[in-house]
Amino acid sequence: MERSPAGSRPSYDGSDGTAGGTAFGDALRRLAAEKDLDLAGLAGAASLDLALVEGAVGGTARLAVPALARLARALRLRPIAFLQQTGLLGLEVYAGGLDPLYFLPDGQIRYDARIYMREINPRHAVPEGDMTKRNPVLKALADDTVLDALGKVEVELAYLLRAAVQATGGGL
């Protein structure tokens, strides 16, 4: 797992629910550039303070789930894709033992998803949208008519991060 410059914090720290660090900041900068956004544009699109976004990209500020949700929406990424592309759920986390289907309940749903993953062409990415729709909680969230779109992203991020932290023992 990536550590902050001080060497003491994971990219996502489950004890205080914040994300940050240099690898996370570098990924945010790269994702913004891919969307033709400078940091001011990213901050504006996310309705976040520019100084906060600059601090996150610089590796000095840590962001809680509400800010992460705003960034995911500004970058037009689904929550699971945002977590993967920012490195919060990077290859190191999966190599460290996190099951790629950690967000699915044990039993038939997870078993069916594993078969589905084996049947698709391994050269292509697993369609995370298809996988997350198999989670009953996330499906209910998608069908919810009370929360707005940003609220749904926020709850989904919080759910995915909490489940990953449970499976990894505290940090990502």
PDB file of C-alpha atoms in Angstrom:
ATOM      1  CA  MET A   1       0.000   0.000   0.000  1.00  0.00           C
ATOM      2  CA  GLU A   2       1.216   3.515  -0.801  1.00  0.00           C
ATOM      3  CA  ARG A   3       2.334   5.569   2.165  1.00  0.00           C
ATOM      4  CA  SER A   4       2.269   9.312   2.633  1.00  0.00           C
ATOM      5  CA  PRO A   5       5.554  11.258   2.692  1.00  0.00           C
ATOM      6  CA  ALA A   6       5.685  10.815   6.454  1.00  0.00           C
ATOM      7  CA  GLY A   7       5.497   7.059   5.857  1.00  0.00           C
ATOM      8  CA  SER A   8       2.666   6.498   8.276  1.00  0.00           C
ATOM      9  CA  ARG A   9      -0.627   6.581   6.377  1.00  0.00           C
ATOM     10  CA  PRO A  10      -2.169   4.353   3.736  1.00  0.00           C
ATOM     11  CA  SER A  11      -3.709   5.846   0.577  1.00  0.00           C
ATOM     12  CA  TYR A  12      -7.110   5.266   2.170  1.00  0.00           C
ATOM     13  CA  ASP A  13      -7.137   5.218   5.956  1.00  0.00           C
ATOM     14  CA  GLY A  14     -10.187   3.414   7.287  1.00  0.00           C
ATOM     15  CA  SER A  15      -9.709   4.789  10.801  1.00  0.00           C
ATOM     16  CA  ASP A  16     -10.562   8.346   9.775  1.00  0.00           C
ATOM     17  CA  GLY A  17     -12.132   7.743   6.363  1.00  0.00           C
ATOM     18  CA  THR A  18      -9.738   9.868   4.324  1.00  0.00           C
ATOM     19  CA  ALA A  19      -7.750   9.373   1.142  1.00  0.00           C
ATOM     20  CA  GLY A  20      -4.505  11.049   0.163  1.00  0.00           C
ATOM     21  CA  GLY A  21      -0.812  10.729  -0.491  1.00  0.00           C
ATOM     22  CA  THR A  22       1.449  11.266  -3.447  1.00  0.00           C
ATOM     23  CA  ALA A  23       0.266   8.308  -5.556  1.00  0.00           C
ATOM     24  CA  PHE A  24      -3.359   9.348  -5.061  1.00  0.00           C
ATOM     25  CA  GLY A  25      -2.506  12.958  -5.949  1.00  0.00           C
ATOM     26  CA  ASP A  26      -0.596  11.903  -9.054  1.00  0.00           C
ATOM     27  CA  ALA A  27      -3.561   9.798 -10.175  1.00  0.00           C
ATOM     28  CA  LEU A  28      -5.956  12.728  -9.680  1.00  0.00           C
ATOM     29  CA  ARG A  29      -3.714  14.973 -11.774  1.00  0.00           C
ATOM     30  CA  ARG A  30      -3.526  12.344 -14.536  1.00  0.00           C
ATOM     31  CA  LEU A  31      -7.298  11.777 -14.539  1.00  0.00           C
ATOM     32  CA  ALA A  32      -7.963  15.521 -14.719  1.00  0.00           C
ATOM     33  CA  ALA A  33      -5.543  15.868 -17.635  1.00  0.00           C
ATOM     34  CA  GLU A  34      -7.312  13.008 -19.445  1.00  0.00           C
ATOM     35  CA  LYS A  35     -10.534  15.034 -19.166  1.00  0.00           C
ATOM     36  CA  ASP A  36      -8.736  18.218 -20.345  1.00  0.00           C
ATOM     37  CA  LEU A  37      -9.125  19.816 -16.915  1.00  0.00           C
ATOM     38  CA  ASP A  38      -6.513  21.835 -15.080  1.00  0.00           C
ATOM     39  CA  LEU A  39      -6.709  21.866 -11.280  1.00  0.00           C
ATOM     40  CA  ALA A  40      -8.931  24.939 -11.243  1.00  0.00           C
ATOM     41  CA  GLY A  41     -11.251  23.282 -13.739  1.00  0.00           C
ATOM     42  CA  LEU A  42     -11.354  20.096 -11.669  1.00  0.00           C
ATOM     43  CA  ALA A  43     -12.060  22.054  -8.493  1.00  0.00           C
ATOM     44  CA  GLY A  44     -14.803  24.016 -10.257  1.00  0.00           C
ATOM     45  CA  ALA A  45     -16.402  20.927 -11.776  1.00  0.00           C
ATOM     46  CA  ALA A  46     -16.324  19.223  -8.366  1.00  0.00           C
ATOM     47  CA  SER A  47     -17.526  22.336  -6.466  1.00  0.00           C
ATOM     48  CA  LEU A  48     -14.492  22.055  -4.190  1.00  0.00           C
ATOM     49  CA  ASP A  49     -12.069  24.696  -2.972  1.00  0.00           C
ATOM     50  CA  LEU A  50      -9.067  25.007  -5.302  1.00  0.00           C
ATOM     51  CA  ALA A  51      -6.632  24.971  -2.363  1.00  0.00           C
ATOM     52  CA  LEU A  52      -8.084  21.640  -1.200  1.00  0.00           C
ATOM     53  CA  VAL A  53      -7.726  20.094  -4.674  1.00  0.00           C
ATOM     54  CA  GLU A  54      -4.177  21.463  -4.990  1.00  0.00           C
ATOM     55  CA  GLY A  55      -3.337  19.985  -1.586  1.00  0.00           C
ATOM     56  CA  ALA A  56      -4.790  16.605  -2.556  1.00  0.00           C
ATOM     57  CA  VAL A  57      -2.888  16.566  -5.854  1.00  0.00           C
ATOM     58  CA  GLY A  58       0.261  17.675  -4.035  1.00  0.00           C
ATOM     59  CA  GLY A  59      -0.108  14.826  -1.549  1.00  0.00           C
ATOM     60  CA  THR A  60      -0.530  17.070   1.498  1.00  0.00           C
ATOM     61  CA  ALA A  61      -4.326  17.154   1.916  1.00  0.00           C
ATOM     62  CA  ARG A  62      -6.545  14.188   2.689  1.00  0.00           C
ATOM     63  CA  LEU A  63     -10.092  13.922   1.378  1.00  0.00           C
ATOM     64  CA  ALA A  64     -13.174  12.392   2.969  1.00  0.00           C
ATOM     65  CA  VAL A  65     -15.855  10.513   1.051  1.00  0.00           C
ATOM     66  CA  PRO A  66     -17.999  13.581   0.202  1.00  0.00           C
ATOM     67  CA  ALA A  67     -15.055  15.213  -1.603  1.00  0.00           C
ATOM     68  CA  LEU A  68     -14.154  11.920  -3.285  1.00  0.00           C
ATOM     69  CA  ALA A  69     -17.740  11.642  -4.563  1.00  0.00           C
ATOM     70  CA  ARG A  70     -17.575  15.159  -6.014  1.00  0.00           C
ATOM     71  CA  LEU A  71     -14.302  14.341  -7.754  1.00  0.00           C
ATOM     72  CA  ALA A  72     -15.668  11.078  -9.153  1.00  0.00           C
ATOM     73  CA  ARG A  73     -18.671  12.946 -10.594  1.00  0.00           C
ATOM     74  CA  ALA A  74     -16.488  15.733 -11.982  1.00  0.00           C
ATOM     75  CA  LEU A  75     -14.299  13.120 -13.685  1.00  0.00           C
ATOM     76  CA  ARG A  76     -17.396  11.243 -14.880  1.00  0.00           C
ATOM     77  CA  LEU A  77     -16.283   7.966 -13.322  1.00  0.00           C
ATOM     78  CA  ARG A  78     -18.367   5.306 -11.620  1.00  0.00           C
ATOM     79  CA  PRO A  79     -17.359   4.836  -7.965  1.00  0.00           C
ATOM     80  CA  ILE A  80     -15.520   1.520  -8.470  1.00  0.00           C
ATOM     81  CA  ALA A  81     -13.682   2.919 -11.517  1.00  0.00           C
ATOM     82  CA  PHE A  82     -12.724   6.034  -9.530  1.00  0.00           C
ATOM     83  CA  LEU A  83     -11.323   3.901  -6.713  1.00  0.00           C
ATOM     84  CA  GLN A  84      -9.341   1.783  -9.150  1.00  0.00           C
ATOM     85  CA  GLN A  85      -8.066   4.619 -11.338  1.00  0.00           C
ATOM     86  CA  THR A  86      -6.934   6.684  -8.348  1.00  0.00           C
ATOM     87  CA  GLY A  87      -5.071   3.679  -6.980  1.00  0.00           C
ATOM     88  CA  LEU A  88      -7.165   3.408  -3.821  1.00  0.00           C
ATOM     89  CA  LEU A  89      -8.046  -0.056  -5.103  1.00  0.00           C
ATOM     90  CA  GLY A  90      -4.825  -0.556  -7.014  1.00  0.00           C
ATOM     91  CA  LEU A  91      -3.155  -3.755  -8.065  1.00  0.00           C
ATOM     92  CA  GLU A  92      -1.132  -3.754  -4.842  1.00  0.00           C
ATOM     93  CA  VAL A  93      -4.321  -3.998  -2.792  1.00  0.00           C
ATOM     94  CA  TYR A  94      -5.587  -6.926  -4.853  1.00  0.00           C
ATOM     95  CA  ALA A  95      -2.126  -8.551  -4.797  1.00  0.00           C
ATOM     96  CA  GLY A  96      -2.201  -8.114  -1.014  1.00  0.00           C
ATOM     97  CA  GLY A  97      -5.230 -10.371  -0.844  1.00  0.00           C
ATOM     98  CA  LEU A  98      -8.340  -8.306  -1.540  1.00  0.00           C
ATOM     99  CA  ASP A  99     -10.743 -10.441  -3.572  1.00  0.00           C
ATOM    100  CA  PRO A 100     -11.722  -8.517  -6.756  1.00  0.00           C
ATOM    101  CA  LEU A 101     -15.320  -9.444  -5.911  1.00  0.00           C
ATOM    102  CA  TYR A 102     -15.013  -8.337  -2.284  1.00  0.00           C
ATOM    103  CA  PHE A 103     -18.211  -6.284  -2.541  1.00  0.00           C
ATOM    104  CA  LEU A 104     -20.378  -9.308  -3.380  1.00  0.00           C
ATOM    105  CA  PRO A 105     -21.857 -11.478  -0.655  1.00  0.00           C
ATOM    106  CA  ASP A 106     -20.551 -15.024  -0.293  1.00  0.00           C
ATOM    107  CA  GLY A 107     -22.726 -17.630  -1.926  1.00  0.00           C
ATOM    108  CA  GLN A 108     -24.443 -17.962  -5.273  1.00  0.00           C
ATOM    109  CA  ILE A 109     -24.076 -14.301  -6.306  1.00  0.00           C
ATOM    110  CA  ARG A 110     -20.291 -14.370  -5.919  1.00  0.00           C
ATOM    111  CA  TYR A 111     -20.063 -17.836  -7.496  1.00  0.00           C
ATOM    112  CA  ASP A 112     -22.050 -16.697 -10.557  1.00  0.00           C
ATOM    113  CA  ALA A 113     -19.918 -13.564 -10.865  1.00  0.00           C
ATOM    114  CA  ARG A 114     -16.719 -15.643 -10.844  1.00  0.00           C
ATOM    115  CA  ILE A 115     -18.076 -17.798 -13.665  1.00  0.00           C
ATOM    116  CA  TYR A 116     -19.023 -14.654 -15.581  1.00  0.00           C
ATOM    117  CA  MET A 117     -15.499 -13.259 -15.098  1.00  0.00           C
ATOM    118  CA  ARG A 118     -13.947 -16.497 -16.395  1.00  0.00           C
ATOM    119  CA  GLU A 119     -16.162 -16.491 -19.481  1.00  0.00           C
ATOM    120  CA  ILE A 120     -15.325 -12.980 -20.665  1.00  0.00           C
ATOM    121  CA  ASN A 121     -12.265 -12.338 -22.778  1.00  0.00           C
ATOM    122  CA  PRO A 122      -9.402 -11.936 -20.270  1.00  0.00           C
ATOM    123  CA  ARG A 123      -7.803  -9.217 -22.429  1.00  0.00           C
ATOM    124  CA  HIS A 124     -10.677  -6.882 -21.605  1.00  0.00           C
ATOM    125  CA  ALA A 125     -11.443  -5.249 -18.285  1.00  0.00           C
ATOM    126  CA  VAL A 126     -14.146  -6.795 -16.135  1.00  0.00           C
ATOM    127  CA  PRO A 127     -17.257  -4.640 -16.508  1.00  0.00           C
ATOM    128  CA  GLU A 128     -17.448  -3.322 -12.956  1.00  0.00           C
ATOM    129  CA  GLY A 129     -20.904  -1.887 -13.573  1.00  0.00           C
ATOM    130  CA  ASP A 130     -22.187  -5.380 -14.267  1.00  0.00           C
ATOM    131  CA  MET A 131     -20.437  -6.688 -11.173  1.00  0.00           C
ATOM    132  CA  THR A 132     -21.637  -3.985  -8.764  1.00  0.00           C
ATOM    133  CA  LYS A 133     -25.234  -4.438  -9.967  1.00  0.00           C
ATOM    134  CA  ARG A 134     -25.024  -7.946  -8.544  1.00  0.00           C
ATOM    135  CA  ASN A 135     -24.635  -6.512  -5.030  1.00  0.00           C
ATOM    136  CA  PRO A 136     -28.115  -6.265  -3.481  1.00  0.00           C
ATOM    137  CA  VAL A 137     -27.268  -3.142  -1.458  1.00  0.00           C
ATOM    138  CA  LEU A 138     -25.826  -1.278  -4.446  1.00  0.00           C
ATOM    139  CA  LYS A 139     -28.767  -2.373  -6.611  1.00  0.00           C
ATOM    140  CA  ALA A 140     -31.186  -1.008  -4.022  1.00  0.00           C
ATOM    141  CA  LEU A 141     -29.171   2.213  -3.911  1.00  0.00           C
ATOM    142  CA  ALA A 142     -29.390   2.572  -7.698  1.00  0.00           C
ATOM    143  CA  ASP A 143     -33.157   2.069  -7.518  1.00  0.00           C
ATOM    144  CA  ASP A 144     -33.582   4.555  -4.642  1.00  0.00           C
ATOM    145  CA  THR A 145     -35.694   7.599  -5.469  1.00  0.00           C
ATOM    146  CA  VAL A 146     -34.835   9.640  -2.358  1.00  0.00           C
ATOM    147  CA  LEU A 147     -31.118  10.339  -2.859  1.00  0.00           C
ATOM    148  CA  ASP A 148     -29.857  12.584  -5.625  1.00  0.00           C
ATOM    149  CA  ALA A 149     -27.121  11.405  -8.024  1.00  0.00           C
ATOM    150  CA  LEU A 150     -24.275  12.849  -5.931  1.00  0.00           C
ATOM    151  CA  GLY A 151     -25.672  11.276  -2.772  1.00  0.00           C
ATOM    152  CA  LYS A 152     -25.796   7.886  -4.480  1.00  0.00           C
ATOM    153  CA  VAL A 153     -22.143   8.202  -5.532  1.00  0.00           C
ATOM    154  CA  GLU A 154     -21.209   9.187  -1.981  1.00  0.00           C
ATOM    155  CA  VAL A 155     -23.026   6.243  -0.391  1.00  0.00           C
ATOM    156  CA  GLU A 156     -21.638   3.796  -2.969  1.00  0.00           C
ATOM    157  CA  LEU A 157     -18.074   5.024  -2.389  1.00  0.00           C
ATOM    158  CA  ALA A 158     -18.506   4.778   1.378  1.00  0.00           C
ATOM    159  CA  TYR A 159     -19.914   1.251   1.045  1.00  0.00           C
ATOM    160  CA  LEU A 160     -17.157   0.035  -1.296  1.00  0.00           C
ATOM    161  CA  LEU A 161     -14.404   1.585   0.822  1.00  0.00           C
ATOM    162  CA  ARG A 162     -15.797   0.221   4.088  1.00  0.00           C
ATOM    163  CA  ALA A 163     -16.140  -3.275   2.637  1.00  0.00           C
ATOM    164  CA  ALA A 164     -12.559  -3.119   1.292  1.00  0.00           C
ATOM    165  CA  VAL A 165     -11.221  -1.893   4.636  1.00  0.00           C
ATOM    166  CA  GLN A 166     -13.007  -4.740   6.421  1.00  0.00           C
ATOM    167  CA  ALA A 167     -11.436  -7.221   4.034  1.00  0.00           C
ATOM    168  CA  THR A 168      -7.921  -5.743   4.324  1.00  0.00           C
ATOM    169  CA  GLY A 169      -7.818  -4.948   8.015  1.00  0.00           C
ATOM    170  CA  GLY A 170      -7.860  -1.155   8.061  1.00  0.00           C
ATOM    171  CA  GLY A 171      -6.185   0.551   5.127  1.00  0.00           C
ATOM    172  CA  LEU A 172      -5.769   0.474   1.401  1.00  0.00           C
TER     173      LEU A 172
END
